[in-house]
CSV table of N, CA and C and ligand atoms in Angstrom, one decimal:
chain,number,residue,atom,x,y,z
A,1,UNK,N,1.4,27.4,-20.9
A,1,UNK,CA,0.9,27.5,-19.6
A,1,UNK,C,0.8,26.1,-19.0
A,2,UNK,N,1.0,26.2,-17.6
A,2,UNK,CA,1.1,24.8,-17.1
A,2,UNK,C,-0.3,24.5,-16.3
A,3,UNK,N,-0.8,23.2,-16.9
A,3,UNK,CA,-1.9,23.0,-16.4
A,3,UNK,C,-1.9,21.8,-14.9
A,4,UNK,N,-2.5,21.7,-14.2
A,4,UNK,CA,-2.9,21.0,-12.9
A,4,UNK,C,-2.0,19.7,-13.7
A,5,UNK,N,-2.6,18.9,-14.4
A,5,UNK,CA,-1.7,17.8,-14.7
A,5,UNK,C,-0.4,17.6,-15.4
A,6,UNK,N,0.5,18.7,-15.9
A,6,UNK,CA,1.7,19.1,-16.3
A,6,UNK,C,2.3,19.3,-15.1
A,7,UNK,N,1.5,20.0,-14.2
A,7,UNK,CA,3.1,20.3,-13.4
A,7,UNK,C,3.0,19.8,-11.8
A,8,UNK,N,4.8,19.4,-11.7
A,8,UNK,CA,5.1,18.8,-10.7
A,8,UNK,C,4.8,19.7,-9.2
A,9,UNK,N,4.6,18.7,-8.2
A,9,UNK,CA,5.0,19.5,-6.9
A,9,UNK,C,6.4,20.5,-6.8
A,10,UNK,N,7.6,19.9,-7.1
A,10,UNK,CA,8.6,20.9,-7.5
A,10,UNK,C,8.4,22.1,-8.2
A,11,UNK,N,7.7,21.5,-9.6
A,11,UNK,CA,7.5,22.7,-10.2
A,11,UNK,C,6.9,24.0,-9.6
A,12,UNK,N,5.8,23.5,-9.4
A,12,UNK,CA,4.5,24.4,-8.5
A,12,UNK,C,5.3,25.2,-7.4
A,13,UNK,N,5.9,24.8,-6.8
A,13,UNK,CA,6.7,25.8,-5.4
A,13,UNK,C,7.6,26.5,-6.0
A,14,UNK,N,8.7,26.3,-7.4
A,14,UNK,CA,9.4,27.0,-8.1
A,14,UNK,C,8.4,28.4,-8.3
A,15,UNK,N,7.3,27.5,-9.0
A,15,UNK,CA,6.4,29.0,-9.5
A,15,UNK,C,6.3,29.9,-8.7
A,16,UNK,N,5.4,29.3,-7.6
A,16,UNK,CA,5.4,30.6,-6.8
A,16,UNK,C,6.7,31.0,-5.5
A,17,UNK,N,7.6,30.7,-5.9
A,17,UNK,CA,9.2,31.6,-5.5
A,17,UNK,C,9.6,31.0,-4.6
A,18,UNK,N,8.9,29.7,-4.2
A,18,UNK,CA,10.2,29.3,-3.1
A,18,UNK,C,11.4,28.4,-4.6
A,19,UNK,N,12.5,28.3,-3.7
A,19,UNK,CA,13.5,27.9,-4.7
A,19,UNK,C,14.4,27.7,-3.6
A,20,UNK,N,15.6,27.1,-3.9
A,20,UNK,CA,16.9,27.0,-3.1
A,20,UNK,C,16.8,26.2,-1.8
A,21,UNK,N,17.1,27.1,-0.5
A,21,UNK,CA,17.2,26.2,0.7
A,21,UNK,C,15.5,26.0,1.1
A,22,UNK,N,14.9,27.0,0.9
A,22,UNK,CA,13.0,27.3,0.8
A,22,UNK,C,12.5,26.0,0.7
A,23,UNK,N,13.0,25.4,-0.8
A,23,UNK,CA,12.2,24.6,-1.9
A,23,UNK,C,12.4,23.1,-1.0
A,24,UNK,N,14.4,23.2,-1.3
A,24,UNK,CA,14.3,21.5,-0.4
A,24,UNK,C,13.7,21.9,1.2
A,25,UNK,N,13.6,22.9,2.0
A,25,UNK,CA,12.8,22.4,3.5
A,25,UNK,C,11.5,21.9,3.1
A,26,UNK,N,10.7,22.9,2.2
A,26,UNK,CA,9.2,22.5,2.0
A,26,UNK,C,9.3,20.3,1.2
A,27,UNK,N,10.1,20.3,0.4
A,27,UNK,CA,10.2,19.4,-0.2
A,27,UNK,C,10.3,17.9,0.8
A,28,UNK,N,11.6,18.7,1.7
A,28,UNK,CA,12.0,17.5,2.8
A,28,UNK,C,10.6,17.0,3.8
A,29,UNK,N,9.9,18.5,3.9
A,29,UNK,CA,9.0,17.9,5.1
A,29,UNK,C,7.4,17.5,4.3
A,30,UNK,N,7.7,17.0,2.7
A,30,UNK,CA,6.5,16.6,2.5
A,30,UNK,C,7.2,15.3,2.1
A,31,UNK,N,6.6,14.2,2.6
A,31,UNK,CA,6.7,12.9,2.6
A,31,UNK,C,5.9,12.0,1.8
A,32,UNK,N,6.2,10.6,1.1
A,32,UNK,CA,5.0,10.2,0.9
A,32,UNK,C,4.4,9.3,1.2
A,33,UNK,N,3.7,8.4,1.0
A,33,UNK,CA,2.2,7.9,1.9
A,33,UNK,C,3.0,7.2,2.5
A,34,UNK,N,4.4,6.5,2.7
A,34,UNK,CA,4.8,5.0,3.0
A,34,UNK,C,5.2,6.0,4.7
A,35,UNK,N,3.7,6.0,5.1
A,35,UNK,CA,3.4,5.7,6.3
A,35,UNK,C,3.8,4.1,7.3
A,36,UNK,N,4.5,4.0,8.0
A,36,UNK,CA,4.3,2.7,8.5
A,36,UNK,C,3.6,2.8,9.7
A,37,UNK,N,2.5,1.7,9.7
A,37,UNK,CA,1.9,1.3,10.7
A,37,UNK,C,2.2,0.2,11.4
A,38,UNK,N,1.6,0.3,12.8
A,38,UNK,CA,2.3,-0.9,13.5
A,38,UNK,C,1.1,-1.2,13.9
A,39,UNK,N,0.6,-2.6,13.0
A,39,UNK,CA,-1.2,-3.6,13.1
A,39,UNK,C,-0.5,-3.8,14.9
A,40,UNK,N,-1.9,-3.8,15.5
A,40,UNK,CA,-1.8,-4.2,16.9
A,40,UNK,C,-3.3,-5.3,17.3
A,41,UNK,N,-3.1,-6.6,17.4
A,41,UNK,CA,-4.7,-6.6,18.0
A,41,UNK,C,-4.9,-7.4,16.4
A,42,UNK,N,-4.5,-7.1,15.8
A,42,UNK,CA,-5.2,-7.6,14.2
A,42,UNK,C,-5.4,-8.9,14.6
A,43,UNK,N,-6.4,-9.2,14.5
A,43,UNK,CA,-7.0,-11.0,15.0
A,43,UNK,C,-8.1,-11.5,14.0
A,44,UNK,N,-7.7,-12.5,12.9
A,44,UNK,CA,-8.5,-12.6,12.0
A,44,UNK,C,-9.3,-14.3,12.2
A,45,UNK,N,-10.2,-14.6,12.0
A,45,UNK,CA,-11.2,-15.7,11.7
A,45,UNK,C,-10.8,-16.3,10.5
A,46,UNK,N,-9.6,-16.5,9.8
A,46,UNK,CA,-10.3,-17.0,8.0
A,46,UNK,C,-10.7,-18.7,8.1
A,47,UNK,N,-12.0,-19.0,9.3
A,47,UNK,CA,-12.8,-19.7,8.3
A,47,UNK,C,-14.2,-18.7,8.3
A,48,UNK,N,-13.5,-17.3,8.5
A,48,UNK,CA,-15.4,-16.4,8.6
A,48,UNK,C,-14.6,-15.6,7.6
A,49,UNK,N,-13.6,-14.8,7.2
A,49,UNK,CA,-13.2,-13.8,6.7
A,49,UNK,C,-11.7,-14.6,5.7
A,50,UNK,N,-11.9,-13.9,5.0
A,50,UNK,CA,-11.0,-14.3,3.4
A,50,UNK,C,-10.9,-15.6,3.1
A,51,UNK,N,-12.4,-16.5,3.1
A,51,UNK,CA,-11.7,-17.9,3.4
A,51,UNK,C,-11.2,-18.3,1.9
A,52,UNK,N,-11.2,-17.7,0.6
A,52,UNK,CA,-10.9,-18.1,-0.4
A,52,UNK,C,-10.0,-17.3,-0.8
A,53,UNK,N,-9.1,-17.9,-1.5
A,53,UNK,CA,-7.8,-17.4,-2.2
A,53,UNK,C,-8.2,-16.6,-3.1
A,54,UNK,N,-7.3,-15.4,-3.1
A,54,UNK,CA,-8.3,-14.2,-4.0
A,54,UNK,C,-8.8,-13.2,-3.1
A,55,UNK,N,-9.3,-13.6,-1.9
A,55,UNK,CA,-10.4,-12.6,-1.3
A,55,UNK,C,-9.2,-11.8,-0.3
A,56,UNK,N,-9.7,-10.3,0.3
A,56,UNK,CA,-9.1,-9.7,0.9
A,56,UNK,C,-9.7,-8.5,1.8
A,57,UNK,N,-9.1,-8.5,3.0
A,57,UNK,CA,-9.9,-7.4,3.9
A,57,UNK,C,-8.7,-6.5,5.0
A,58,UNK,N,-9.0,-5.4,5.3
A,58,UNK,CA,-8.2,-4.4,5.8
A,58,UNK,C,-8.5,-4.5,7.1
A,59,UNK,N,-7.2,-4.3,7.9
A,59,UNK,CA,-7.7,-4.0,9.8
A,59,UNK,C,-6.1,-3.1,9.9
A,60,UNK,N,-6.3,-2.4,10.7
A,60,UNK,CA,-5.2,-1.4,11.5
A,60,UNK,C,-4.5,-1.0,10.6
A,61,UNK,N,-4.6,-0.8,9.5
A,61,UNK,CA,-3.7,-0.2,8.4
A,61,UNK,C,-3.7,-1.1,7.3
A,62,UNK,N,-3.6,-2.5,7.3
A,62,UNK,CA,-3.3,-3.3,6.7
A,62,UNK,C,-3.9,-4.2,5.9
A,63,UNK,N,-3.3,-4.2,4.5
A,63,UNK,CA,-4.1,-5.4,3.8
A,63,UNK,C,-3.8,-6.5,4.0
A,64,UNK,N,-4.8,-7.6,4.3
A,64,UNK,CA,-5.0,-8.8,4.4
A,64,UNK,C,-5.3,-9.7,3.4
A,65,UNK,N,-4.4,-10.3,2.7
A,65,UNK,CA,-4.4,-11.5,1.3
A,65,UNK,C,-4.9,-12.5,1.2
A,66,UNK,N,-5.7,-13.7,1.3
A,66,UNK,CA,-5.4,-15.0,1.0
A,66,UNK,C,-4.7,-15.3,-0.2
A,67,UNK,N,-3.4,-15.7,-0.4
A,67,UNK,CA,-2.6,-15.7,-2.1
A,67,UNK,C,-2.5,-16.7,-2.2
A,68,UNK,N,-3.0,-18.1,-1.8
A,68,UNK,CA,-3.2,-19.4,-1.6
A,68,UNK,C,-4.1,-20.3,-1.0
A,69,UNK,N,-4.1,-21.8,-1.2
A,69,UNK,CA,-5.1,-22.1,-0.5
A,69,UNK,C,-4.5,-22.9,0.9
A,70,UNK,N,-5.3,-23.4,1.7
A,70,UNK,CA,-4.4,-23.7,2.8
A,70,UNK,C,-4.9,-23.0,3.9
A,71,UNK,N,-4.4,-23.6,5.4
A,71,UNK,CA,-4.4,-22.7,6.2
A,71,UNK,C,-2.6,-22.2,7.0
A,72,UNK,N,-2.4,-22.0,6.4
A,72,UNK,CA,-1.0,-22.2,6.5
A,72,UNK,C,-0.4,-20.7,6.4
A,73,UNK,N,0.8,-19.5,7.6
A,73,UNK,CA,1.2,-18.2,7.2
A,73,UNK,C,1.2,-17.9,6.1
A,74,UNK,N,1.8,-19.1,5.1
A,74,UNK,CA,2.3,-18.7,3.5
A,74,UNK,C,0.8,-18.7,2.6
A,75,UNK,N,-0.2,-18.8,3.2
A,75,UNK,CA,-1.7,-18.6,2.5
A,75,UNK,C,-1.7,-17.5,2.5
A,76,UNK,N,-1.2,-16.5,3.6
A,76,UNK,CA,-1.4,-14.9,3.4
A,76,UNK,C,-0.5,-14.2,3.3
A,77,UNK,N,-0.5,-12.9,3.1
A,77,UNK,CA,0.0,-11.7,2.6
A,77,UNK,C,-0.5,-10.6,3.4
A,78,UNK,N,0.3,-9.6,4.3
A,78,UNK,CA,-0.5,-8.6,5.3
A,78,UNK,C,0.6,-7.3,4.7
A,79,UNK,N,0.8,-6.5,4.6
A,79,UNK,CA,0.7,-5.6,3.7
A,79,UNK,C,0.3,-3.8,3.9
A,80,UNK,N,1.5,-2.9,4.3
A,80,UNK,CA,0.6,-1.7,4.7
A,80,UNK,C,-0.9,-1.6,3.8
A,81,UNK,N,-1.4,-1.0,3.8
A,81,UNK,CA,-2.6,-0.4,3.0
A,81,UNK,C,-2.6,0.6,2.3
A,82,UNK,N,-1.4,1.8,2.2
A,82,UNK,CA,-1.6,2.8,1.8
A,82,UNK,C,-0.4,3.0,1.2
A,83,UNK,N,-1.4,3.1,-0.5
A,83,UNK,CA,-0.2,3.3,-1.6
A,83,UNK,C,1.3,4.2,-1.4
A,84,UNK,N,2.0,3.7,-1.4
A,84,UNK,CA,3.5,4.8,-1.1
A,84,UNK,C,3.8,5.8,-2.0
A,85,UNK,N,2.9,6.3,-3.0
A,85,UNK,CA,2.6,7.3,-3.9
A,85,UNK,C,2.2,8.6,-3.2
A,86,UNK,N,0.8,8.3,-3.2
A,86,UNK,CA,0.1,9.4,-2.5
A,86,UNK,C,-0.9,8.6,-1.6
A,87,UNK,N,-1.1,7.9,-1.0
A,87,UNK,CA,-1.4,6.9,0.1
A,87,UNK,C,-3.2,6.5,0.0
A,88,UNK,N,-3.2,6.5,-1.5
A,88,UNK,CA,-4.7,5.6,-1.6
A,88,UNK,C,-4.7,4.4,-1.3
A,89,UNK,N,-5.8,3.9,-0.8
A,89,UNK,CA,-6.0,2.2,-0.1
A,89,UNK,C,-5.7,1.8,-1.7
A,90,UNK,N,-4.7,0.2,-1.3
A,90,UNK,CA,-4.4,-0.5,-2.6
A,90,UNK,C,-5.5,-1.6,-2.5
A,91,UNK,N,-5.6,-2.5,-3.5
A,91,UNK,CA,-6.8,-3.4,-3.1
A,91,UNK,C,-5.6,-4.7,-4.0
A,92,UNK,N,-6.5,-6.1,-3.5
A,92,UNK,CA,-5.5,-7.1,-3.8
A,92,UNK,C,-6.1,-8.2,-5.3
A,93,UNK,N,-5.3,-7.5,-6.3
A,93,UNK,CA,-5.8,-8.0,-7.9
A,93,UNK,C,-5.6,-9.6,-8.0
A,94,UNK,N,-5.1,-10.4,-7.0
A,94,UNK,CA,-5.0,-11.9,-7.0
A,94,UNK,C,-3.7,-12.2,-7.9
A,95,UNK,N,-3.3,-13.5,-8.1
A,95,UNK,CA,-2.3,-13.6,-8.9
A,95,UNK,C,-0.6,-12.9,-8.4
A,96,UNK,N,-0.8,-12.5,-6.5
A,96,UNK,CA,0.5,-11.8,-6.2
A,96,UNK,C,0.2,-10.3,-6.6
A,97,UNK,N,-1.0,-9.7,-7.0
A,97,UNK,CA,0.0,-8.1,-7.4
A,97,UNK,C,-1.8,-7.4,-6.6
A,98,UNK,N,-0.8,-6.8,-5.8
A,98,UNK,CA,-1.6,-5.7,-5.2
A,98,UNK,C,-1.3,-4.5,-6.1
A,99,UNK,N,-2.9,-3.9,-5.8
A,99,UNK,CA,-2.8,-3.2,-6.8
A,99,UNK,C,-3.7,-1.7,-6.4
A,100,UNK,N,-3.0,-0.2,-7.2
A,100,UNK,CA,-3.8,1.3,-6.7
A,100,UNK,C,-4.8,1.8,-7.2
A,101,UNK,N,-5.6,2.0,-6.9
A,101,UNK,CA,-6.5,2.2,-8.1
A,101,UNK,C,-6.4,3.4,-8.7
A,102,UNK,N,-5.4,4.3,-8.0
A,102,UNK,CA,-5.6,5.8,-7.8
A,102,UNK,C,-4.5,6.1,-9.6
A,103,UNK,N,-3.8,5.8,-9.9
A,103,UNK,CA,-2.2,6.0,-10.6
A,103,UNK,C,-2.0,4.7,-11.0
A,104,UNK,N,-2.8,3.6,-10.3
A,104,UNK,CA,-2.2,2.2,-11.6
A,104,UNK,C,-0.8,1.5,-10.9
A,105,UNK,N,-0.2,1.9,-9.5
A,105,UNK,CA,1.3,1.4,-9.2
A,105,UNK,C,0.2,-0.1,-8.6
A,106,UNK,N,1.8,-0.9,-8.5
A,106,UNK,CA,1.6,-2.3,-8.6
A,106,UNK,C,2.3,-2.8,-7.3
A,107,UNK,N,2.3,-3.5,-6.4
A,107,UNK,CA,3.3,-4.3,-5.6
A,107,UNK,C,3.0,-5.6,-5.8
A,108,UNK,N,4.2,-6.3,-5.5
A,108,UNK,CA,4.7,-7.9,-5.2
A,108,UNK,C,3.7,-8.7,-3.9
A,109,UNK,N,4.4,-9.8,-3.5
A,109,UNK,CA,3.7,-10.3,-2.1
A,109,UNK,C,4.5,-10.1,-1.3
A,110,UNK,N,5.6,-9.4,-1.7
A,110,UNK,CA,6.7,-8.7,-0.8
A,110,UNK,C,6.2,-7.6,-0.3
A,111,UNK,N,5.8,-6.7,-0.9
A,111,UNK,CA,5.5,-5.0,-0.9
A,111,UNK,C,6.2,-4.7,-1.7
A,112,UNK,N,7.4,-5.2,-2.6
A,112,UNK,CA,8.3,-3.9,-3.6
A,112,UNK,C,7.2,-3.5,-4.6
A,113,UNK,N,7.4,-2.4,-5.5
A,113,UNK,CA,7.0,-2.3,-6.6
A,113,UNK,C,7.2,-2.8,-7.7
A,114,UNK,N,6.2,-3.1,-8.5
A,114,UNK,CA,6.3,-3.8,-9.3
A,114,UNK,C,5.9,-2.9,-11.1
A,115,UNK,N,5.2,-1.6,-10.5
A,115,UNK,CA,4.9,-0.8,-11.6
A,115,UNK,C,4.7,0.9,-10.9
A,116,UNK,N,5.0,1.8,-11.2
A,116,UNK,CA,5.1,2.7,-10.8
A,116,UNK,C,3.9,3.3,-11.2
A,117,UNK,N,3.5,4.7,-10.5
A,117,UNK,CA,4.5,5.4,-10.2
A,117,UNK,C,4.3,5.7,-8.9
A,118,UNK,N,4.6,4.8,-7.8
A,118,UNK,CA,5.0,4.4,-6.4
A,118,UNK,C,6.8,3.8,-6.6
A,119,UNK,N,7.6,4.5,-6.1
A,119,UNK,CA,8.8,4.2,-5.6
A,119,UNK,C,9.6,3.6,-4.9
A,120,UNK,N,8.9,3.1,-3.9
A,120,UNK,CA,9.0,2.5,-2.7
A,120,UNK,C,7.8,1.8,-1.9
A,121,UNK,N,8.6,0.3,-1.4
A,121,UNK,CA,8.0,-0.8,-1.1
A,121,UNK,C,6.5,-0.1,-0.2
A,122,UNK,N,5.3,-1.1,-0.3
A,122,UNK,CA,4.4,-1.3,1.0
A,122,UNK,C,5.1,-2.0,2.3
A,123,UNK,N,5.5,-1.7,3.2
A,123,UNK,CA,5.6,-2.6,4.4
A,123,UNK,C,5.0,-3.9,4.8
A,124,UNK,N,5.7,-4.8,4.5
A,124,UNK,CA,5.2,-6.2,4.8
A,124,UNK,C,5.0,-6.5,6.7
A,125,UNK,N,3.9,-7.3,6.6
A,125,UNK,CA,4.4,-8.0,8.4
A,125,UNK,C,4.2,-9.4,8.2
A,126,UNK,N,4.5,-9.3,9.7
A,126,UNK,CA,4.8,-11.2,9.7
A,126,UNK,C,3.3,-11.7,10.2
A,127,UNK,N,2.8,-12.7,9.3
A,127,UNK,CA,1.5,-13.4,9.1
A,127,UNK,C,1.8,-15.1,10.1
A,128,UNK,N,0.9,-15.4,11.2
A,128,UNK,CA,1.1,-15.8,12.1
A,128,UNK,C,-0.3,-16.8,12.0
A,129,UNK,N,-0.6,-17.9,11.6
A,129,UNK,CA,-1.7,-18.9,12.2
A,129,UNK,C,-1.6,-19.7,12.9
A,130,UNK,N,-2.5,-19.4,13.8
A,130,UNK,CA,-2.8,-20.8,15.0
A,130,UNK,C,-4.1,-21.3,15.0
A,131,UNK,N,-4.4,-22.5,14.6
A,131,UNK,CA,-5.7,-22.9,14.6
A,131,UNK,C,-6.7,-22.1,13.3
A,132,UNK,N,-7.5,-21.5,13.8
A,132,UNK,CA,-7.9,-20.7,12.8
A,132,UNK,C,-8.0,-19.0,12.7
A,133,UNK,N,-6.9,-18.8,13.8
A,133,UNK,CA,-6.8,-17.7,13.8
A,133,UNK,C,-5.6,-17.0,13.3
A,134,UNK,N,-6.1,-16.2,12.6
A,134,UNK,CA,-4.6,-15.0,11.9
A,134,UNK,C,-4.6,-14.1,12.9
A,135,UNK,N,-2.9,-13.8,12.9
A,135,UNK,CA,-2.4,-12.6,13.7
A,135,UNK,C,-1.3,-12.0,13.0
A,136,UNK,N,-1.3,-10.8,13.3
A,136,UNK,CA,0.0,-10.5,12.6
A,136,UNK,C,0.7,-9.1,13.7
A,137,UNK,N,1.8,-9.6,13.5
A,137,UNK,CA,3.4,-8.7,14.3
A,137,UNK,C,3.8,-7.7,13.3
B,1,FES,S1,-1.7,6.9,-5.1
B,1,FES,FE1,-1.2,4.9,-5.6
B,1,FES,S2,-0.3,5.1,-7.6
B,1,FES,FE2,-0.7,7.1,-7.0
């Protein structure tokens, strides 16, 4: 007998009878979390918000990194937010690896993955300081 954590989404729609052209429509139009967002407005303070390397906070979709010290683009890391698994908020483990809490998947300071079982990257954006304000495109 197949229990809730044995069996696949595939499997589960096999069971109950879709199969064939059925199976891939249902299949095709379930997607997974790697939602992309487009941050708009995201306007950050880091001498009020992430001022230390390590620290991290979410606006319009996105995770916001300090991965260095400095005030400088390459201090941050902006980052969809939502795991490309099944789209739990990742949170940011320091040391470059964002991380799920939901399944354990891992990303880079790129967005690729780095540990599964997420398949595909987080969406990166472009991290933008002037003065002491973050923006990001
Ligand atoms: S939802 Fe992130 S690893 Fe599953």
């Amino acid at each position: 007998m197949l229990t809730q954590e044995s069996i696949s989404r595939k499997d589960f729609l096999k069971s109950i009878g879709l199969g064939g052209p059925a199976l891939m429509a249902v299949l095709a139009s379930c997607t997974n979390a790697n939602s992309s967002v487009t941050p708009s407005g995201v306007s950050i303070d880091i001498t009020t918000t992430i001022k230390s390397v390590g620290e991290y906070t979410y606006s319009s979709g996105v995770i916001i990194a300090r991965i260095s010290a400095g005030s400088t683009a390459a201090s941050f890391v902006a980052l969809s937010k939502s795991c490309t698994h099944e789209g739990t908020t990742v949170t940011y483990q320091g040391n470059g690896v964002f991380y799920c809490p939901n399944h354990g998947a891992q990303f880079s300071t790129t967005g690729s993955v780095t540990r599964g079982p997420a398949n595909s990257s987080l969406s990166k954006y472009t991290v933008t300081v002037t003065g002491s304000i973050l923006t990001i495109a």
